[in-house]
Amino acid sequence: PVSIPDFFSQLKKELEISYQHTHTIHLTVPKAGTLLTDLRALRSICINLIGNAIKYSPQAPEIEWTVQQQPHHWVIEVQDHG
C-alpha cells in the first residue's frame, strides 16, 4: 500500500522544484490513508494534471491540488485560476 500523505507530499516537493519560478502549488491531502495502486501510473497522471494546469494558466500562479477520500474511492482535483 502507498501512504497517501507521503506520496503526494513528496511529489509536490518535486513539482515545486520544476515550477518554483512560475507557480505555487497548494496541496490539501488527508493526514492518513493508504492506496493500492500502480505508483508509476498515479505519478504520471498527477504530473499531467499539474502540468496542464500550469500550461493553461500561465498568468495565474496559484494551483490548488486536493486529494480526498470518498467511501469507495479517492478523488484527485487540480484547479487553476486561468
Short mmCIF file of C-alpha atoms in Angstrom, two decimals:
data_model
loop_
_atom_site.label_atom_id
_atom_site.label_comp_id
_atom_site.label_asym_id
_atom_site.label_seq_id
_atom_site.Cartn_x
_atom_site.Cartn_y
_atom_site.Cartn_z
CA PRO A 1 0.00 0.00 0.00
CA VAL A 2 1.03 3.59 -0.72
CA SER A 3 0.85 6.23 2.02
CA ILE A 4 -1.32 8.96 0.53
CA PRO A 5 0.17 11.84 2.57
CA ASP A 6 3.75 10.73 1.90
CA PHE A 7 3.27 10.12 -1.82
CA PHE A 8 1.54 13.41 -2.58
CA SER A 9 3.77 15.50 -0.31
CA GLN A 10 6.90 14.11 -1.96
CA LEU A 11 5.50 14.62 -5.46
CA LYS A 12 4.55 18.21 -4.57
CA LYS A 13 8.14 18.90 -3.48
CA GLU A 14 9.43 17.56 -6.80
CA LEU A 15 6.94 19.61 -8.81
CA GLU A 16 7.72 22.76 -6.84
CA ILE A 17 11.37 22.46 -7.83
CA SER A 18 10.35 22.36 -11.50
CA TYR A 19 7.84 25.21 -11.31
CA GLN A 20 9.11 27.32 -8.41
CA HIS A 21 9.68 30.41 -10.51
CA THR A 22 6.29 30.42 -12.21
CA HIS A 23 3.65 28.82 -9.99
CA THR A 24 2.82 27.95 -6.40
CA ILE A 25 1.17 24.59 -5.74
CA HIS A 26 -1.13 24.33 -2.74
CA LEU A 27 -1.78 20.73 -1.69
CA THR A 28 -4.63 19.58 0.55
CA VAL A 29 -4.29 15.92 1.46
CA PRO A 30 -5.60 13.76 4.33
CA LYS A 31 -3.22 13.21 7.23
CA ALA A 32 -3.62 9.44 6.85
CA GLY A 33 -4.69 6.92 4.28
CA THR A 34 -3.29 4.26 2.00
CA LEU A 35 -4.00 3.13 -1.52
CA LEU A 36 -3.20 0.04 -3.55
CA THR A 37 -2.18 1.40 -6.93
CA ASP A 38 0.35 1.46 -9.73
CA LEU A 39 2.69 4.19 -8.47
CA ARG A 40 4.09 4.99 -11.90
CA ALA A 41 0.62 5.47 -13.35
CA LEU A 42 -0.55 7.62 -10.42
CA ARG A 43 2.58 9.74 -10.63
CA SER A 44 2.16 10.18 -14.38
CA ILE A 45 -1.50 11.18 -14.01
CA CYS A 46 -0.71 13.75 -11.32
CA ILE A 47 2.21 15.25 -13.26
CA ASN A 48 -0.04 15.52 -16.31
CA LEU A 49 -2.83 17.23 -14.35
CA ILE A 50 -0.49 19.74 -12.70
CA GLY A 51 1.39 20.31 -15.96
CA ASN A 52 -1.85 21.08 -17.80
CA ALA A 53 -2.98 23.47 -15.07
CA ILE A 54 0.32 25.34 -15.36
CA LYS A 55 0.36 25.28 -19.16
CA TYR A 56 -3.15 26.67 -19.48
CA SER A 57 -2.88 29.29 -16.75
CA PRO A 58 0.49 30.96 -17.31
CA GLN A 59 -0.70 34.29 -15.85
CA ALA A 60 -2.34 32.76 -12.75
CA PRO A 61 0.43 31.50 -10.48
CA GLU A 62 -1.70 29.60 -7.94
CA ILE A 63 -2.57 25.91 -8.42
CA GLU A 64 -4.90 24.14 -5.96
CA TRP A 65 -4.37 20.38 -5.68
CA THR A 66 -6.76 18.41 -3.48
CA VAL A 67 -6.84 14.71 -2.59
CA GLN A 68 -9.96 13.42 -0.85
CA GLN A 69 -11.04 10.00 0.32
CA GLN A 70 -14.62 9.04 -0.53
CA PRO A 71 -16.38 5.92 0.81
CA HIS A 72 -15.24 3.68 -2.07
CA HIS A 73 -12.61 5.68 -3.95
CA TRP A 74 -10.17 8.57 -3.90
CA VAL A 75 -10.69 11.89 -5.71
CA ILE A 76 -7.81 13.98 -7.07
CA GLU A 77 -8.68 17.51 -8.12
CA VAL A 78 -6.49 20.17 -9.68
CA GLN A 79 -7.76 23.72 -10.06
CA ASP A 80 -6.01 26.59 -11.77
CA HIS A 81 -7.18 30.18 -11.88
CA GLY A 82 -6.56 30.91 -15.55
#
